[in-house]
Amino acid sequence: MFKYWTKIEKNLYTPELLGKPLGRGYDGWLSTQMPPLNLVTDLDKIDLQLTSVLASIQTAVLPVTLADWNNPINDNVDGAGAVILTKNSNLTRSSVRDHLVATKELYPQRLKFLTETLATNVLMCRNSQGKAQAYGVETVAGAYLLPIQSKFAGPNGNLVKTQITAKYEVILSAGTFQTPQLLMLSGIGDPAQLGHFGIPSVVSLPGVGINLQDRLEMTTVWKLKQDHVIYKGCTFGSDPATDPCLKTWQEQGRNNLYSAGPAIWAHSYKSDPSLKALDVWSMWGPGTFRGYKRGWAQALADTHNAFINVILKGHTSSKGWVRLTGPGPQDKLEINKNQFVDAAGLKDLDITVAAVKKSREFPSKNLGMGLWVTEEVWPGPSVETDDQLRDFIRKNAWGHHACCTAKMGPDTDVNAVLDNNFKVKGVDNLRVVDNSVWPDIPGLFVTTPIYMISEKAADAVASYASTKGWTPSG
């Protein structure tokens, strides 16, 4: 799989002479850079408080080689390093959106985007051997079609459906929640669940929607004595006329806070030395964040004297599910991560408790930070004992790396949904390529692994098309 990382990366911070022998990429579409540490060293941004805090964090744990977590030498090595950013040479965000737009410009007849469009069903028939075969999707167009959207007006029983047919294959990339929903609505899943909602079973795959996994994340937030200098004039707005930071970013080389990410430095370690992989990620940065709750972005914009630690518990053990609650595409889903239930889930909780305790103790054990902290505001002084912290994490932890609900696996695994070429078992011409395909949650972050499996899937599709003599349209 590592070859796909080399393929997609455009490394902007490691000299090729050093990076290429390690498999670093220099010709891909995803630009990578070190965080802009010059933001606290430039003469016009010198901040004794922030410099002291960061120095305390950077010297607390021995760094990994070149302080680079993306360096393959550092795989599964306890230590510390910079939080690498996906950022272009012009200091704008490097993202898959840019890659898609660039691809569309190269192949305008082959790639089209339908926005505000919801796939509601996979169109299938039986081939000459009697096997299910996908030949397209049914869609509806319109804004706010999903029940999770704030402007959702309720299920519409008169949705106007359009059929889009495929010349060769259908590839689903609806995500961890909606890919299993789309499969089940199309008759692919556990026949018992489908029958409960009157959906005829086309292919029995009981693994659709189960195996839901996610990480545990929790933050500690401290209030510092002074506002950060790099926050001066920043409103995090969209109009340079009212946001001095944005105006400066646009007019003076994009060299300010708006070219940075939310975290600068990270410690990572194994909660148990016997583990094969790092499972705790502890990252630090100037700002406030208590999870993805309504108003979190405004709180970050308004608070200029906070510092944060984010704990991420990777390789969690809990396995939950995504289930239908009705036969329609606008019915809500039952999503249950099933965390903190069994012994393995409770162990994940205890590991998270220990990691948060370690973070909370950091200012008292490291003068460079403790000198500037006035108070811990989250979890806060009312959370004192291990039991209180355990309860606090139960109520406030979150995750946003949900995955694994249409997993790959061998034919001997009755819950495997896909084969190793991303094909849906029992259905011709249908694949899934998104974060639902993993048997187990990958690494510590999921975005780059998604990019990598997408490249692998592209190779699988191209290889299969070659054997069939298929050629692109347009």
Short mmCIF file of C-alpha atoms in Angstrom, two decimals:
data_model
loop_
_atom_site.label_atom_id
_atom_site.label_comp_id
_atom_site.label_asym_id
_atom_site.label_seq_id
_atom_site.Cartn_x
_atom_site.Cartn_y
_atom_site.Cartn_z
CA MET A 1 0.00 0.00 0.00
CA PHE A 2 2.86 2.40 0.67
CA LYS A 3 3.43 2.85 -3.07
CA TYR A 4 0.11 4.66 -3.24
CA TRP A 5 1.29 7.16 -0.65
CA THR A 6 4.35 7.81 -2.81
CA LYS A 7 2.05 8.26 -5.79
CA ILE A 8 -0.27 10.85 -4.25
CA GLU A 9 2.24 12.89 -2.21
CA LYS A 10 3.87 16.09 -3.40
CA ASN A 11 6.40 16.66 -0.65
CA LEU A 12 7.39 20.30 -0.24
CA TYR A 13 9.63 20.06 2.82
CA THR A 14 12.04 17.11 2.48
CA PRO A 15 14.85 17.35 -0.11
CA GLU A 16 14.34 14.75 -2.84
CA LEU A 17 17.83 13.36 -2.33
CA LEU A 18 16.84 12.43 1.21
CA GLY A 19 13.16 11.69 0.69
CA LYS A 20 13.02 9.57 -2.45
CA PRO A 21 15.02 6.64 -1.02
CA LEU A 22 12.48 6.58 1.83
CA GLY A 23 9.53 6.43 -0.57
CA ARG A 24 8.47 10.04 -0.27
CA GLY A 25 6.50 11.33 -3.23
CA TYR A 26 7.23 14.47 -5.24
CA ASP A 27 4.91 14.24 -8.23
CA GLY A 28 1.49 13.66 -6.68
CA TRP A 29 -1.55 15.86 -6.20
CA LEU A 30 -1.50 16.11 -2.36
CA SER A 31 1.02 18.71 -1.19
CA THR A 32 2.57 18.23 2.27
CA GLN A 33 4.43 20.74 4.42
CA MET A 34 5.73 21.22 7.93
CA PRO A 35 3.63 23.49 10.17
CA PRO A 36 4.68 27.16 9.92
CA LEU A 37 6.76 27.44 13.08
CA ASN A 38 8.03 30.80 11.77
CA LEU A 39 4.72 32.21 13.00
CA VAL A 40 6.21 32.35 16.49
CA THR A 41 9.77 33.28 15.48
CA ASP A 42 9.30 36.13 12.98
CA LEU A 43 10.14 39.48 14.53
CA ASP A 44 6.64 40.86 14.02
CA LYS A 45 5.07 37.81 15.67
CA ILE A 46 7.37 37.13 18.60
CA ASP A 47 5.32 35.88 21.53
CA LEU A 48 7.23 34.94 24.66
CA GLN A 49 4.23 33.12 26.11
CA LEU A 50 3.56 30.93 23.07
CA THR A 51 7.26 30.33 22.47
CA SER A 52 7.67 29.16 26.05
CA VAL A 53 4.65 26.83 25.90
CA LEU A 54 5.69 25.30 22.58
CA ALA A 55 9.28 24.85 23.70
CA SER A 56 8.03 23.06 26.79
CA ILE A 57 5.98 20.68 24.66
CA GLN A 58 8.65 20.13 22.02
CA THR A 59 11.33 19.24 24.56
CA ALA A 60 9.16 17.04 26.78
CA VAL A 61 9.42 13.93 24.57
CA LEU A 62 12.32 12.81 22.40
CA PRO A 63 11.43 13.54 18.76
CA VAL A 64 11.22 10.87 16.09
CA THR A 65 13.64 11.05 13.15
CA LEU A 66 13.52 14.52 11.58
CA ALA A 67 10.47 15.19 13.78
CA ASP A 68 8.39 13.92 10.86
CA TRP A 69 5.50 11.54 11.53
CA ASN A 70 5.13 10.89 7.79
CA ASN A 71 8.65 9.51 7.56
CA PRO A 72 8.32 5.70 7.19
CA ILE A 73 11.32 5.24 9.47
CA ASN A 74 9.07 6.42 12.28
CA ASP A 75 6.30 3.86 11.80
CA ASN A 76 5.14 2.68 15.23
CA VAL A 77 7.96 4.51 17.03
CA ASP A 78 7.05 6.24 20.29
CA GLY A 79 8.08 9.88 20.28
CA ALA A 80 7.18 13.39 19.16
CA GLY A 81 7.06 15.34 15.94
CA ALA A 82 5.45 18.04 13.86
CA VAL A 83 1.84 17.77 12.71
CA ILE A 84 2.31 17.69 8.94
CA LEU A 85 -0.11 19.81 6.91
CA THR A 86 -1.61 19.26 3.46
CA LYS A 87 -0.80 22.67 2.06
CA ASN A 88 0.16 23.94 -1.39
CA SER A 89 3.26 25.99 -2.14
CA ASN A 90 1.09 29.13 -2.22
CA LEU A 91 0.01 28.33 1.38
CA THR A 92 -3.56 27.38 0.46
CA ARG A 93 -5.09 24.08 1.47
CA SER A 94 -4.23 21.08 -0.69
CA SER A 95 -7.29 18.87 -0.97
CA VAL A 96 -9.05 16.21 -2.98
CA ARG A 97 -11.45 18.90 -4.23
CA ASP A 98 -8.60 20.54 -6.13
CA HIS A 99 -7.66 17.15 -7.57
CA LEU A 100 -11.22 16.48 -8.72
CA VAL A 101 -11.56 19.92 -10.32
CA ALA A 102 -8.22 19.51 -12.09
CA THR A 103 -9.26 16.06 -13.33
CA LYS A 104 -12.54 17.41 -14.65
CA GLU A 105 -10.65 20.12 -16.54
CA LEU A 106 -8.50 17.43 -18.18
CA TYR A 107 -11.42 15.14 -19.00
CA PRO A 108 -14.56 17.31 -19.24
CA GLN A 109 -16.48 14.66 -21.20
CA ARG A 110 -15.70 11.87 -18.77
CA LEU A 111 -16.27 13.43 -15.34
CA LYS A 112 -19.42 15.27 -14.30
CA PHE A 113 -20.64 16.34 -10.87
CA LEU A 114 -24.30 16.37 -9.88
CA THR A 115 -24.64 18.48 -6.74
CA GLU A 116 -27.70 18.45 -4.50
CA THR A 117 -28.44 14.97 -5.80
CA LEU A 118 -29.18 11.93 -3.64
CA ALA A 119 -28.70 8.34 -4.81
CA THR A 120 -31.67 6.35 -3.54
CA ASN A 121 -31.29 2.90 -5.09
CA VAL A 122 -28.88 0.75 -7.07
CA LEU A 123 -30.54 -0.45 -10.26
CA MET A 124 -30.08 -4.19 -10.73
CA CYS A 125 -31.23 -7.00 -12.95
CA ARG A 126 -30.37 -10.68 -13.37
CA ASN A 127 -27.76 -11.60 -15.96
CA SER A 128 -27.88 -14.68 -18.17
CA GLN A 129 -26.47 -16.78 -15.31
CA GLY A 130 -29.17 -15.54 -12.95
CA LYS A 131 -26.73 -13.45 -10.90
CA ALA A 132 -27.58 -9.94 -9.72
CA GLN A 133 -25.94 -7.28 -11.85
CA ALA A 134 -25.86 -3.52 -11.30
CA TYR A 135 -26.54 -1.26 -14.27
CA GLY A 136 -27.06 2.17 -12.70
CA VAL A 137 -28.51 4.19 -9.86
CA GLU A 138 -31.78 5.92 -9.11
CA THR A 139 -31.42 9.52 -7.91
CA VAL A 140 -33.48 12.48 -6.75
CA ALA A 141 -32.43 16.11 -7.06
CA GLY A 142 -33.03 18.91 -4.58
CA ALA A 143 -31.64 20.75 -1.58
CA TYR A 144 -31.76 19.49 2.01
CA LEU A 145 -32.90 15.96 1.22
CA LEU A 146 -31.34 14.28 4.24
CA PRO A 147 -32.85 14.22 7.76
CA ILE A 148 -29.53 15.25 9.32
CA GLN A 149 -29.62 18.62 7.55
CA SER A 150 -30.87 21.55 9.60
CA LYS A 151 -33.22 22.71 6.83
CA PHE A 152 -34.67 19.26 6.16
CA ALA A 153 -38.43 19.71 5.79
CA GLY A 154 -39.37 16.09 6.38
CA PRO A 155 -39.74 13.04 4.14
CA ASN A 156 -41.21 13.76 0.75
CA GLY A 157 -43.44 11.00 -0.55
CA ASN A 158 -43.44 12.48 -4.04
CA LEU A 159 -39.74 12.54 -4.84
CA VAL A 160 -39.09 12.76 -8.58
CA LYS A 161 -36.69 9.96 -9.40
CA THR A 162 -34.22 9.85 -12.25
CA GLN A 163 -32.34 6.82 -13.49
CA ILE A 164 -28.67 7.10 -14.42
CA THR A 165 -27.34 4.04 -16.21
CA ALA A 166 -23.78 2.78 -16.32
CA LYS A 167 -22.06 1.42 -19.42
CA TYR A 168 -19.75 -0.82 -17.40
CA GLU A 169 -19.78 -0.56 -13.60
CA VAL A 170 -21.35 1.27 -10.67
CA ILE A 171 -19.05 2.45 -7.87
CA LEU A 172 -20.55 3.57 -4.57
CA SER A 173 -18.71 6.15 -2.46
CA ALA A 174 -21.53 7.31 -0.23
CA GLY A 175 -19.56 6.92 3.00
CA THR A 176 -19.66 4.91 6.19
CA PHE A 177 -23.32 5.59 6.91
CA GLN A 178 -24.98 6.02 3.53
CA THR A 179 -23.16 3.31 1.62
CA PRO A 180 -24.72 0.57 3.79
CA GLN A 181 -28.04 2.43 3.66
CA LEU A 182 -27.94 2.50 -0.13
CA LEU A 183 -27.01 -1.16 -0.32
CA MET A 184 -29.82 -2.16 2.04
CA LEU A 185 -32.42 -0.02 0.28
CA SER A 186 -31.38 -1.85 -2.89
CA GLY A 187 -31.95 -5.28 -1.35
CA ILE A 188 -28.34 -6.06 -0.42
CA GLY A 189 -27.91 -6.87 3.27
CA ASP A 190 -29.37 -8.96 6.06
CA PRO A 191 -32.64 -10.44 4.73
CA ALA A 192 -34.22 -10.30 8.19
CA GLN A 193 -33.67 -6.55 8.52
CA LEU A 194 -34.73 -5.89 4.93
CA GLY A 195 -37.87 -7.97 5.36
CA HIS A 196 -38.86 -5.95 8.42
CA PHE A 197 -39.29 -2.94 6.11
CA GLY A 198 -40.73 -4.79 3.15
CA ILE A 199 -37.56 -4.58 1.06
CA PRO A 200 -37.12 -7.65 -1.17
CA SER A 201 -33.79 -9.41 -0.62
CA VAL A 202 -31.66 -9.47 -3.75
CA VAL A 203 -28.38 -10.64 -2.21
CA SER A 204 -27.94 -11.88 1.35
CA LEU A 205 -24.95 -10.08 2.90
CA PRO A 206 -25.51 -9.88 6.67
CA GLY A 207 -22.31 -7.86 7.11
CA VAL A 208 -23.77 -4.74 5.51
CA GLY A 209 -24.00 -2.05 8.17
CA ILE A 210 -22.31 -3.94 10.99
CA ASN A 211 -18.69 -3.60 12.17
CA LEU A 212 -19.02 0.20 12.64
CA GLN A 213 -15.83 1.53 14.24
CA ASP A 214 -14.59 4.95 15.30
CA ARG A 215 -11.89 6.50 17.44
CA LEU A 216 -12.24 8.17 20.81
CA GLU A 217 -11.24 11.83 21.02
CA MET A 218 -11.11 14.15 23.98
CA THR A 219 -9.59 17.55 24.68
CA THR A 220 -8.07 19.47 27.55
CA VAL A 221 -8.25 23.27 27.29
CA TRP A 222 -6.30 25.79 29.36
CA LYS A 223 -6.72 29.54 29.70
CA LEU A 224 -3.44 31.45 29.40
CA LYS A 225 -2.44 34.83 30.81
CA GLN A 226 -2.24 36.67 27.51
CA ASP A 227 -3.77 36.61 24.04
CA HIS A 228 -1.64 34.93 21.39
CA VAL A 229 0.12 37.49 19.19
CA ILE A 230 -0.66 35.42 16.08
CA TYR A 231 -4.39 35.83 16.79
CA LYS A 232 -4.22 39.63 16.71
CA GLY A 233 -6.84 41.04 14.35
CA CYS A 234 -8.18 37.61 13.41
CA THR A 235 -11.96 37.20 13.28
CA PHE A 236 -11.93 34.01 11.14
CA GLY A 237 -14.35 35.69 8.77
CA SER A 238 -14.76 35.53 4.99
CA ASP A 239 -14.56 39.26 4.19
CA PRO A 240 -11.11 40.92 4.19
CA ALA A 241 -12.82 44.27 4.77
CA THR A 242 -13.87 43.15 8.24
CA ASP A 243 -11.13 40.60 8.99
CA PRO A 244 -7.67 42.22 9.16
CA CYS A 245 -6.00 38.79 9.31
CA LEU A 246 -7.66 37.69 6.09
CA LYS A 247 -6.69 40.97 4.42
CA THR A 248 -3.07 40.47 5.49
CA TRP A 249 -3.15 36.84 4.38
CA GLN A 250 -4.32 37.82 0.92
CA GLU A 251 -2.04 40.80 0.43
CA GLN A 252 1.18 39.90 2.23
CA GLY A 253 2.20 36.42 1.18
CA ARG A 254 -0.34 34.41 3.20
CA ASN A 255 2.11 34.26 6.07
CA ASN A 256 -0.04 34.38 9.19
CA LEU A 257 -2.30 32.24 11.34
CA TYR A 258 -4.55 31.45 8.37
CA SER A 259 -1.76 29.40 6.79
CA ALA A 260 -1.53 27.15 9.85
CA GLY A 261 -3.47 24.12 11.01
CA PRO A 262 -5.20 23.58 14.35
CA ALA A 263 -2.24 21.75 15.90
CA ILE A 264 1.52 22.16 15.70
CA TRP A 265 3.18 19.30 17.59
CA ALA A 266 2.19 15.78 18.61
CA HIS A 267 3.35 13.06 20.96
CA SER A 268 2.38 9.49 20.14
CA TYR A 269 2.88 6.25 22.02
CA LYS A 270 1.66 2.73 22.69
CA SER A 271 -0.59 2.43 25.71
CA ASP A 272 0.85 -1.07 26.14
CA PRO A 273 4.41 -1.85 24.97
CA SER A 274 3.23 -5.21 23.62
CA LEU A 275 1.06 -3.51 20.98
CA LYS A 276 2.21 -3.64 17.37
CA ALA A 277 1.09 -0.10 16.56
CA LEU A 278 0.89 3.31 18.20
CA ASP A 279 -2.58 3.76 19.63
CA VAL A 280 -2.51 7.15 21.42
CA TRP A 281 -2.03 10.46 19.62
CA SER A 282 -1.62 13.59 21.74
CA MET A 283 -1.45 16.86 19.78
CA TRP A 284 -1.07 20.43 20.89
CA GLY A 285 -1.92 23.87 19.55
CA PRO A 286 -3.06 27.41 20.39
CA GLY A 287 -6.82 27.60 20.50
CA THR A 288 -9.93 26.19 22.14
CA PHE A 289 -11.98 23.18 21.11
CA ARG A 290 -14.38 20.98 23.05
CA GLY A 291 -15.58 18.76 20.23
CA TYR A 292 -17.78 19.18 17.19
CA LYS A 293 -20.69 20.82 18.93
CA ARG A 294 -22.82 23.62 17.59
CA GLY A 295 -20.91 26.88 17.99
CA TRP A 296 -17.42 25.35 18.24
CA ALA A 297 -16.03 27.41 15.36
CA GLN A 298 -17.29 30.69 16.83
CA ALA A 299 -15.77 29.78 20.21
CA LEU A 300 -12.42 29.23 18.49
CA ALA A 301 -12.70 32.57 16.71
CA ASP A 302 -13.63 34.44 19.89
CA THR A 303 -11.04 32.92 22.26
CA HIS A 304 -7.49 34.15 21.72
CA ASN A 305 -5.83 33.09 24.97
CA ALA A 306 -6.41 29.34 25.08
CA PHE A 307 -4.21 26.33 24.52
CA ILE A 308 -5.42 22.85 23.74
CA ASN A 309 -4.40 19.23 23.87
CA VAL A 310 -6.32 16.70 21.77
CA ILE A 311 -6.17 13.04 22.72
CA LEU A 312 -7.02 10.51 20.04
CA LYS A 313 -7.35 6.84 21.03
CA GLY A 314 -6.67 4.84 17.89
CA HIS A 315 -7.32 1.18 17.10
CA THR A 316 -10.39 1.08 19.30
CA SER A 317 -12.14 -2.22 19.99
CA SER A 318 -15.86 -1.40 19.93
CA LYS A 319 -17.94 -2.48 16.96
CA GLY A 320 -21.37 -1.00 16.36
CA TRP A 321 -23.89 -0.83 13.53
CA VAL A 322 -25.82 1.20 10.98
CA ARG A 323 -29.43 0.04 10.57
CA LEU A 324 -32.47 1.18 8.66
CA THR A 325 -35.46 2.61 10.48
CA GLY A 326 -37.65 2.61 7.41
CA PRO A 327 -37.77 1.67 3.73
CA GLY A 328 -37.17 5.17 2.37
CA PRO A 329 -33.98 7.10 1.55
CA GLN A 330 -35.12 9.97 3.78
CA ASP A 331 -35.75 7.83 6.86
CA LYS A 332 -33.25 8.38 9.65
CA LEU A 333 -30.64 5.73 10.27
CA GLU A 334 -30.03 3.97 13.56
CA ILE A 335 -26.34 4.59 14.17
CA ASN A 336 -24.81 3.04 17.29
CA LYS A 337 -21.07 2.89 17.88
CA ASN A 338 -21.63 0.52 20.81
CA GLN A 339 -18.78 2.09 22.80
CA PHE A 340 -18.04 1.57 26.51
CA VAL A 341 -20.16 -1.58 26.64
CA ASP A 342 -17.94 -4.66 26.77
CA ALA A 343 -14.57 -5.27 28.44
CA ALA A 344 -12.59 -4.18 25.38
CA GLY A 345 -14.58 -0.95 25.07
CA LEU A 346 -14.09 -0.18 28.75
CA LYS A 347 -10.36 -0.75 28.32
CA ASP A 348 -10.36 1.85 25.52
CA LEU A 349 -12.08 4.21 27.93
CA ASP A 350 -9.46 3.59 30.62
CA ILE A 351 -6.64 4.22 28.13
CA THR A 352 -8.28 7.51 27.18
CA VAL A 353 -8.68 8.43 30.85
CA ALA A 354 -4.97 7.78 31.44
CA ALA A 355 -3.99 9.85 28.40
CA VAL A 356 -6.16 12.81 29.43
CA LYS A 357 -4.76 12.63 32.98
CA LYS A 358 -1.26 12.79 31.53
CA SER A 359 -2.18 15.91 29.56
CA ARG A 360 -3.85 17.60 32.52
CA GLU A 361 -0.71 17.09 34.60
CA PHE A 362 1.58 18.57 31.96
CA PRO A 363 1.50 22.24 33.08
CA SER A 364 2.33 21.36 36.68
CA LYS A 365 5.28 19.23 35.57
CA ASN A 366 6.60 21.55 32.86
CA LEU A 367 7.35 25.09 33.98
CA GLY A 368 7.54 26.44 30.43
CA MET A 369 3.82 25.89 30.11
CA GLY A 370 2.74 26.06 33.73
CA LEU A 371 4.12 29.58 34.07
CA TRP A 372 1.49 30.86 31.65
CA VAL A 373 -1.58 28.79 32.55
CA THR A 374 -4.17 30.55 34.72
CA GLU A 375 -6.71 27.72 34.79
CA GLU A 376 -7.89 24.54 33.15
CA VAL A 377 -11.31 25.24 31.68
CA TRP A 378 -12.05 21.83 30.13
CA PRO A 379 -12.66 19.34 31.72
CA GLY A 380 -12.20 21.89 34.50
CA PRO A 381 -11.51 21.80 38.24
CA SER A 382 -14.81 20.10 39.12
CA VAL A 383 -13.57 16.91 37.44
CA GLU A 384 -11.09 15.54 39.96
CA THR A 385 -11.24 11.78 40.47
CA ASP A 386 -10.71 9.00 37.95
CA ASP A 387 -14.37 8.09 38.18
CA GLN A 388 -15.40 11.69 37.50
CA LEU A 389 -13.04 11.87 34.53
CA ARG A 390 -14.30 8.54 33.22
CA ASP A 391 -17.87 9.81 33.42
CA PHE A 392 -16.89 13.11 31.80
CA ILE A 393 -15.26 11.32 28.86
CA ARG A 394 -18.25 9.03 28.45
CA LYS A 395 -20.47 12.08 28.08
CA ASN A 396 -18.19 14.31 26.03
CA ALA A 397 -15.87 12.18 23.90
CA TRP A 398 -16.47 12.11 20.19
CA GLY A 399 -15.08 10.61 17.01
CA HIS A 400 -15.18 11.66 13.37
CA HIS A 401 -13.36 8.76 11.71
CA ALA A 402 -16.30 6.36 11.44
CA CYS A 403 -15.58 3.44 9.14
CA CYS A 404 -15.78 -0.24 8.33
CA THR A 405 -19.51 -0.85 7.63
CA ALA A 406 -19.05 -2.68 4.30
CA LYS A 407 -15.81 -4.45 4.96
CA MET A 408 -13.51 -6.41 2.67
CA GLY A 409 -12.84 -10.01 3.52
CA PRO A 410 -12.38 -13.55 2.26
CA ASP A 411 -15.27 -15.80 1.30
CA THR A 412 -14.78 -17.65 4.59
CA ASP A 413 -15.88 -14.50 6.47
CA VAL A 414 -19.69 -14.53 6.45
CA ASN A 415 -19.74 -10.82 7.34
CA ALA A 416 -17.45 -9.69 4.51
CA VAL A 417 -19.29 -7.48 2.02
CA LEU A 418 -16.51 -6.90 -0.54
CA ASP A 419 -13.75 -8.94 -2.12
CA ASN A 420 -10.19 -7.65 -2.36
CA ASN A 421 -11.01 -5.77 -5.57
CA PHE A 422 -13.76 -3.74 -3.86
CA LYS A 423 -16.49 -5.76 -5.59
CA VAL A 424 -19.74 -6.37 -3.74
CA LYS A 425 -20.05 -10.11 -3.22
CA GLY A 426 -22.86 -11.69 -5.18
CA VAL A 427 -23.38 -8.69 -7.48
CA ASP A 428 -21.66 -8.12 -10.80
CA ASN A 429 -20.51 -4.65 -11.83
CA LEU A 430 -20.88 -3.10 -8.36
CA ARG A 431 -18.03 -1.85 -6.17
CA VAL A 432 -17.65 0.21 -3.02
CA VAL A 433 -14.73 2.61 -2.58
CA ASP A 434 -14.91 4.71 0.58
CA ASN A 435 -14.18 4.54 4.30
CA SER A 436 -16.64 1.70 4.83
CA VAL A 437 -14.37 -0.90 3.16
CA TRP A 438 -11.88 -1.44 6.01
CA PRO A 439 -12.13 -4.60 8.15
CA ASP A 440 -10.53 -2.61 11.00
CA ILE A 441 -9.99 1.09 11.55
CA PRO A 442 -6.68 2.07 9.91
CA GLY A 443 -3.80 3.96 11.51
CA LEU A 444 -4.51 7.05 13.57
CA PHE A 445 -6.17 9.15 10.86
CA VAL A 446 -8.36 8.05 7.96
CA THR A 447 -8.20 10.66 5.20
CA THR A 448 -4.88 9.63 3.69
CA PRO A 449 -5.72 5.89 3.91
CA ILE A 450 -8.94 6.69 1.99
CA TYR A 451 -6.88 8.40 -0.72
CA MET A 452 -4.56 5.39 -0.85
CA ILE A 453 -7.30 2.77 -1.17
CA SER A 454 -8.93 4.94 -3.82
CA GLU A 455 -5.76 4.76 -5.89
CA LYS A 456 -5.64 1.01 -5.31
CA ALA A 457 -9.27 0.74 -6.41
CA ALA A 458 -8.51 2.79 -9.53
CA ASP A 459 -5.81 0.27 -10.43
CA ALA A 460 -8.22 -2.62 -9.83
CA VAL A 461 -10.91 -1.03 -12.01
CA ALA A 462 -8.45 -0.17 -14.79
CA SER A 463 -6.99 -3.68 -14.76
CA TYR A 464 -10.42 -5.29 -14.93
CA ALA A 465 -11.51 -2.94 -17.70
CA SER A 466 -8.42 -3.90 -19.68
CA THR A 467 -9.23 -7.60 -19.45
CA LYS A 468 -12.76 -6.86 -20.66
CA GLY A 469 -11.68 -4.56 -23.47
CA TRP A 470 -13.66 -1.68 -22.03
CA THR A 471 -12.83 1.81 -23.23
CA PRO A 472 -13.81 5.20 -21.73
CA SER A 473 -16.69 7.12 -23.22
CA GLY A 474 -16.00 10.60 -24.54
#
